[in-house]
mmCIF file of C-alpha atoms in Angstrom:
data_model
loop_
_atom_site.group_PDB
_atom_site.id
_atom_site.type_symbol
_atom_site.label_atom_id
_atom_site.label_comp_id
_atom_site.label_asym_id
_atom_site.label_seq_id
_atom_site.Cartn_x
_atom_site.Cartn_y
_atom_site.Cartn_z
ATOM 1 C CA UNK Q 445 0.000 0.000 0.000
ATOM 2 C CA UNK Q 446 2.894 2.046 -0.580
ATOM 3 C CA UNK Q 447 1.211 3.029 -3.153
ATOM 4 C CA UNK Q 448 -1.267 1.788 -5.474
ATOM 5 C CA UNK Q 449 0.048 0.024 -8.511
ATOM 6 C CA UNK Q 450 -0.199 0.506 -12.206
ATOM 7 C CA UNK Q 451 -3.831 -1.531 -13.987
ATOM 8 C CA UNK Q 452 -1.627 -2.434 -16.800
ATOM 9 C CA UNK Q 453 -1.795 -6.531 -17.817
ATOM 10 C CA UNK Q 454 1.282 -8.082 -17.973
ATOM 11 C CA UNK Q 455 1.835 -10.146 -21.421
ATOM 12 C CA UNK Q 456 3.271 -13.505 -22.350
ATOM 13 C CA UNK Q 457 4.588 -14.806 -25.518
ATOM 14 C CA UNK Q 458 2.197 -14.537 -28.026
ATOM 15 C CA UNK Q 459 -0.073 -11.960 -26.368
ATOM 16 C CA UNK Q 460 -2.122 -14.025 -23.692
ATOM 17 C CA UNK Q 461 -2.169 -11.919 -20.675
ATOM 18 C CA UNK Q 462 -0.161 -13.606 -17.873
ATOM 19 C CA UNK Q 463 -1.918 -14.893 -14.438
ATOM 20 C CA UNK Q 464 -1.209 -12.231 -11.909
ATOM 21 C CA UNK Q 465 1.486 -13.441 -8.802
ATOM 22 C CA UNK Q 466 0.157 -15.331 -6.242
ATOM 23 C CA UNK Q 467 -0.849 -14.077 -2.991
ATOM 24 C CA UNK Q 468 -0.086 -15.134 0.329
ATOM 25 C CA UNK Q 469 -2.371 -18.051 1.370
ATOM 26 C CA UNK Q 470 -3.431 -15.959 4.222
ATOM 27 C CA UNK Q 471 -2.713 -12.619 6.178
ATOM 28 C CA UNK Q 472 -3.616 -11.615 9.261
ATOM 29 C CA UNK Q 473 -4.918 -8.039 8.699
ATOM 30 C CA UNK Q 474 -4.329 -7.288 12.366
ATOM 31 C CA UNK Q 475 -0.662 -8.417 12.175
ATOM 32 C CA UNK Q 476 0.213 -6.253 8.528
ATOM 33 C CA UNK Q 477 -1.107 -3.140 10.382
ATOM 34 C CA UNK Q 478 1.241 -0.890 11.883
ATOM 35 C CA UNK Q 479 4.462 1.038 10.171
ATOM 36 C CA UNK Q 480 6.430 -0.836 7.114
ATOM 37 C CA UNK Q 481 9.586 1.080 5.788
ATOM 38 C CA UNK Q 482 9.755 0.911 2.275
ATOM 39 C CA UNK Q 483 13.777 -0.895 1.277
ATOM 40 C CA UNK Q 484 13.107 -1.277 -2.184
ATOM 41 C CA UNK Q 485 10.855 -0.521 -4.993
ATOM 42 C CA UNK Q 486 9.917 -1.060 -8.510
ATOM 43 C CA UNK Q 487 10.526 3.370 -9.369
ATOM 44 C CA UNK Q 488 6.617 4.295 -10.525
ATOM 45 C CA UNK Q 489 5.856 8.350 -11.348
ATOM 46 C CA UNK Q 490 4.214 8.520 -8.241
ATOM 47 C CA UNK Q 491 6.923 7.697 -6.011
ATOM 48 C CA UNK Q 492 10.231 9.344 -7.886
ATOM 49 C CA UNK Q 493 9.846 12.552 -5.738
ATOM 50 C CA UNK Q 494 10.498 10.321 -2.608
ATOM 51 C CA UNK Q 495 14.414 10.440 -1.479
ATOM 52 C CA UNK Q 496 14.479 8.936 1.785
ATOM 53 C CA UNK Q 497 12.691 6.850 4.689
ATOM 54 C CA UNK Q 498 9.599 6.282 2.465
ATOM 55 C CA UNK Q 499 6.857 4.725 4.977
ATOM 56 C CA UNK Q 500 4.022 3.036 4.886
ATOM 57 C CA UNK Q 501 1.426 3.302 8.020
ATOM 58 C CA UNK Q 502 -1.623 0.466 7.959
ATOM 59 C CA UNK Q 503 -4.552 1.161 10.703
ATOM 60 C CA UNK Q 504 -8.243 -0.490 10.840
ATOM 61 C CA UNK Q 505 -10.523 2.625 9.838
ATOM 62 C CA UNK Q 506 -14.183 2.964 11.025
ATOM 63 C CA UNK Q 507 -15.606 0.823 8.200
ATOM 64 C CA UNK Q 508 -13.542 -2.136 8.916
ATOM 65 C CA UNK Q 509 -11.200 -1.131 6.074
ATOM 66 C CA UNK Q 510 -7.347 -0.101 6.212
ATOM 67 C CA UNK Q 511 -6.816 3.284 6.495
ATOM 68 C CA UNK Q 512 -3.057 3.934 4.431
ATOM 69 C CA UNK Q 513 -0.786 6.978 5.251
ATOM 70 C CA UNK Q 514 2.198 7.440 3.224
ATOM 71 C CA UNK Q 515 5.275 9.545 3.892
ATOM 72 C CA UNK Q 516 8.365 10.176 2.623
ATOM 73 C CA UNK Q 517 11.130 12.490 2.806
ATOM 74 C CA UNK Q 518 11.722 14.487 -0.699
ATOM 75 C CA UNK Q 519 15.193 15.254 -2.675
ATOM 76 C CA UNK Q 520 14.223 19.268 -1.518
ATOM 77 C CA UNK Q 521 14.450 18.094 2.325
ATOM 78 C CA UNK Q 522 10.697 18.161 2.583
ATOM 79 C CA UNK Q 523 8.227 16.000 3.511
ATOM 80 C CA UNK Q 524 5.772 14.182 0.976
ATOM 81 C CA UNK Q 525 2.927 12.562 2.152
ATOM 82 C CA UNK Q 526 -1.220 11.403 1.416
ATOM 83 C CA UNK Q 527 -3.735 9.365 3.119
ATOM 84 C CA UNK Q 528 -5.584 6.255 1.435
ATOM 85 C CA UNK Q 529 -7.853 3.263 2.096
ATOM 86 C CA UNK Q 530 -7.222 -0.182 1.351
ATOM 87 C CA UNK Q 531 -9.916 -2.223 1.018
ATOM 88 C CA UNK Q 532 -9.921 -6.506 1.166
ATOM 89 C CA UNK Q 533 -10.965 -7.984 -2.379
ATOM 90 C CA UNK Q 534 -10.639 -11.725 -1.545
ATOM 91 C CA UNK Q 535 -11.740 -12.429 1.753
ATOM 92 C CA UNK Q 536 -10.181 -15.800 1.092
ATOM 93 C CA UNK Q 537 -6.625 -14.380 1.898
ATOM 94 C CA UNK Q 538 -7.027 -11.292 2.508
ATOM 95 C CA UNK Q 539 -3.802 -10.399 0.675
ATOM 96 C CA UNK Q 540 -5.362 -9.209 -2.618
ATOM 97 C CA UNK Q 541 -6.655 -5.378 -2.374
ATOM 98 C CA UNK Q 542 -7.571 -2.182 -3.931
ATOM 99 C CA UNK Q 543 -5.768 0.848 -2.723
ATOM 100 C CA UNK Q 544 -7.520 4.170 -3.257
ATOM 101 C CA UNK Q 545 -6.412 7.810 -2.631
ATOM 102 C CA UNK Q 546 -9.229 10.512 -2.707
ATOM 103 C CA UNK Q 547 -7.918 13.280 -5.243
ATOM 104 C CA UNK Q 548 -5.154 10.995 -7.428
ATOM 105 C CA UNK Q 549 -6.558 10.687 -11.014
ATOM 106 C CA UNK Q 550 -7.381 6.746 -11.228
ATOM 107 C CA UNK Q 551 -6.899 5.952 -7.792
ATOM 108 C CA UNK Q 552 -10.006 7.604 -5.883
ATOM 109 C CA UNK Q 553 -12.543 5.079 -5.640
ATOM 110 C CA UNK Q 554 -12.790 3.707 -2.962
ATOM 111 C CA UNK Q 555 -13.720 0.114 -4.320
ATOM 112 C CA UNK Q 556 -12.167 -1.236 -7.616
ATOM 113 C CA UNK Q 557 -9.560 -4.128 -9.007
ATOM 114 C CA UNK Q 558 -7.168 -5.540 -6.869
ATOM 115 C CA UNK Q 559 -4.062 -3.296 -7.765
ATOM 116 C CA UNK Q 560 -1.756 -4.493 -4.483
ATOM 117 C CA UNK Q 561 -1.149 -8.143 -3.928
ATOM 118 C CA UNK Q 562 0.991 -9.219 -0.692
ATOM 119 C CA UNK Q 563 2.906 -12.295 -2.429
ATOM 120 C CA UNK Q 564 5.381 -13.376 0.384
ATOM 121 C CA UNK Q 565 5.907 -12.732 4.175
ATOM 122 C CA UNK Q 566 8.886 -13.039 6.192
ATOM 123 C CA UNK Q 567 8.337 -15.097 9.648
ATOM 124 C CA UNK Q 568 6.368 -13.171 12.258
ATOM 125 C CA UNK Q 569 5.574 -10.372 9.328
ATOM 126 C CA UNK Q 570 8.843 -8.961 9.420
ATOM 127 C CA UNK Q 571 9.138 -8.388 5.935
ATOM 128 C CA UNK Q 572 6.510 -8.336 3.391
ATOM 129 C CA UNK Q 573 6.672 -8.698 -0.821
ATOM 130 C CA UNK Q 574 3.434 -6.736 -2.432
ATOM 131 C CA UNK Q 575 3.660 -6.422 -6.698
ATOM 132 C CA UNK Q 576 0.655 -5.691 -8.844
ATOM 133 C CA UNK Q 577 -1.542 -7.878 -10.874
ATOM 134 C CA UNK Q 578 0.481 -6.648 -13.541
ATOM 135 C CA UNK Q 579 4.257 -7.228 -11.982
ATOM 136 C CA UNK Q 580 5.060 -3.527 -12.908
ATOM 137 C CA UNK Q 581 4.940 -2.253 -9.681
ATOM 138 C CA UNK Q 582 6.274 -4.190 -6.447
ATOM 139 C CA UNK Q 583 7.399 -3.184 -2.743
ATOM 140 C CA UNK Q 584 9.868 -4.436 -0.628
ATOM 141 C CA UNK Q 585 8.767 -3.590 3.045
ATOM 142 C CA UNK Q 586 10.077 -4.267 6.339
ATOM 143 C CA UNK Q 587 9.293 -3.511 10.022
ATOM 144 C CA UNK Q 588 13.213 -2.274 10.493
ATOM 145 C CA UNK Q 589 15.159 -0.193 8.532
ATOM 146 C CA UNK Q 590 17.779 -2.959 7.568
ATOM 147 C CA UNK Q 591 17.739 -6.400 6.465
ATOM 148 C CA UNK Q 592 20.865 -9.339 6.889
ATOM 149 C CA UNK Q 593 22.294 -10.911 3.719
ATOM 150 C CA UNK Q 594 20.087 -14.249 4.381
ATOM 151 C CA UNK Q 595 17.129 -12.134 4.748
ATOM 152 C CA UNK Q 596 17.909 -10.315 1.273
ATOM 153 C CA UNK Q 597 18.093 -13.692 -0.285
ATOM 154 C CA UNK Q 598 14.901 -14.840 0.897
ATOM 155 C CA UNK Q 599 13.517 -11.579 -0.843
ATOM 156 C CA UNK Q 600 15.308 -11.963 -3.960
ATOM 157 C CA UNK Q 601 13.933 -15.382 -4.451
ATOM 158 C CA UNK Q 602 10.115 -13.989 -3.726
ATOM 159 C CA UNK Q 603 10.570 -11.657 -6.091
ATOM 160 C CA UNK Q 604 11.461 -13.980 -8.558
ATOM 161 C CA UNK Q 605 8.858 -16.149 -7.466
ATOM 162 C CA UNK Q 606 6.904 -13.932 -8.095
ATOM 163 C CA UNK Q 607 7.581 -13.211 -12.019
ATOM 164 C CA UNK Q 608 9.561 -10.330 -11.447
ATOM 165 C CA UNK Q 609 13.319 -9.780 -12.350
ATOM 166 C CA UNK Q 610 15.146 -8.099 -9.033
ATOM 167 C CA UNK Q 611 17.076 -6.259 -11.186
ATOM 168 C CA UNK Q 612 14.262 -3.321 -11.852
ATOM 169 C CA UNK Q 613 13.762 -3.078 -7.664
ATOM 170 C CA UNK Q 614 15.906 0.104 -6.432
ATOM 171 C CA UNK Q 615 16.749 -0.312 -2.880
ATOM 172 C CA UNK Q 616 15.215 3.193 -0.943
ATOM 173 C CA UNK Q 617 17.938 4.877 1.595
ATOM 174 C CA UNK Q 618 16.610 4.628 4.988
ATOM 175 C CA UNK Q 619 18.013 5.984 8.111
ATOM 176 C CA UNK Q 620 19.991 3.378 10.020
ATOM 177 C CA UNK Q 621 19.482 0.636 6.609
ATOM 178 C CA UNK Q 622 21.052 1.353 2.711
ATOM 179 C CA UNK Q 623 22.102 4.511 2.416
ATOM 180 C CA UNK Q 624 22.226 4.843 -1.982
ATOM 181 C CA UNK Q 625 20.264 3.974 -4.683
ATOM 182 C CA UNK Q 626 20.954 0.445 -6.585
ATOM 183 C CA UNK Q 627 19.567 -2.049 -8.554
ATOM 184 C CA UNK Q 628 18.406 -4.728 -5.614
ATOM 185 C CA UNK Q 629 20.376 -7.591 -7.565
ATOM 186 C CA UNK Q 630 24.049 -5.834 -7.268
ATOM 187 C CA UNK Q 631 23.282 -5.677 -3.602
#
């Protein structure tokens, strides 16, 4: 919920449209909520004015939906952020979701196509995959600012699980994690 992803189908050879990644078999909705710092990301428009500590805040809002607040710090110093709702399209798992923000041209309904998929979880939900139906967007968030080498591994190989090529990720700099911009893979 970083931010909501691009409704673009991915493609396979000879033009069928590919199945979207997986989600999680299940998530707890009361164990994602709380603060995720954003490590790495697939670079979208939306996001390219973010420089630094790019966060992601999840909270149960009164309709029994999740109530998103995004923040980052900008490449001017300042501070970039906007408030959203996520709301649960298969109940099933719980992982699949449409993320809305009130004002931002295709993204205000409230209700819509999933657009943010949670495909892989770290034990106790200390890290968390999300890409879009589409692969062209994905997230790599964590509950601390850093990750080990074995922990980075694990990621890599959801990513790839999920149909995506770690190579396009860009790790985020974050205060007291990775301090430059890379491709994940030459991490």
């Amino acid at each position: 919920m970083i931010a909501a992803a691009v409704g673009l189908g991915a493609v396979v050879p000879g033009g069928a449209a590919a199945a979207p990644p997986a989600p999680v078999p299940s998530l707890e909705l009361d164990r994602y909520l709380g603060e995720w710092r954003q490590l790495a990301a697939i670079p979208q428009p939306f996001n390219l004015n973010c420089a630094r500590d790019t966060t992601a805040t999840y909270t149960l809002d009164p309709q029994g939906d999740i109530g998103v607040y995004n923040r980052c710090h900008t490449w001017t110093g300042g501070v970039d952020e906007i408030r959203g709702t996520a709301t649960v399209n298969d109940p099933d798992t719980n992982a699949q979701l449409h993320v809305s923000f009130p004002g931002v041209p295709g993204q205000g309904e409230r209700e819509g196509d999933t657009n943010y998929i949670v495909t892989a979880l770290g034990p106790e939900y200390s890290w968390a995959l999300v890409t879009s139906p589409s692969r062209l967007s994905g997230f790599v968030l964590s509950r601390t600012p850093a990750l080990d080498d074995t922990t980075w591994q694990d990621v890599d190989a959801a990513i790839r699980a999920a149909g995506q090529d770690p190579c396009v990720y860009l790790t985020t700099p974050t205060t007291g994690g990775d301090p430059d911009v890379r491709p994940l893979c030459t991490r």
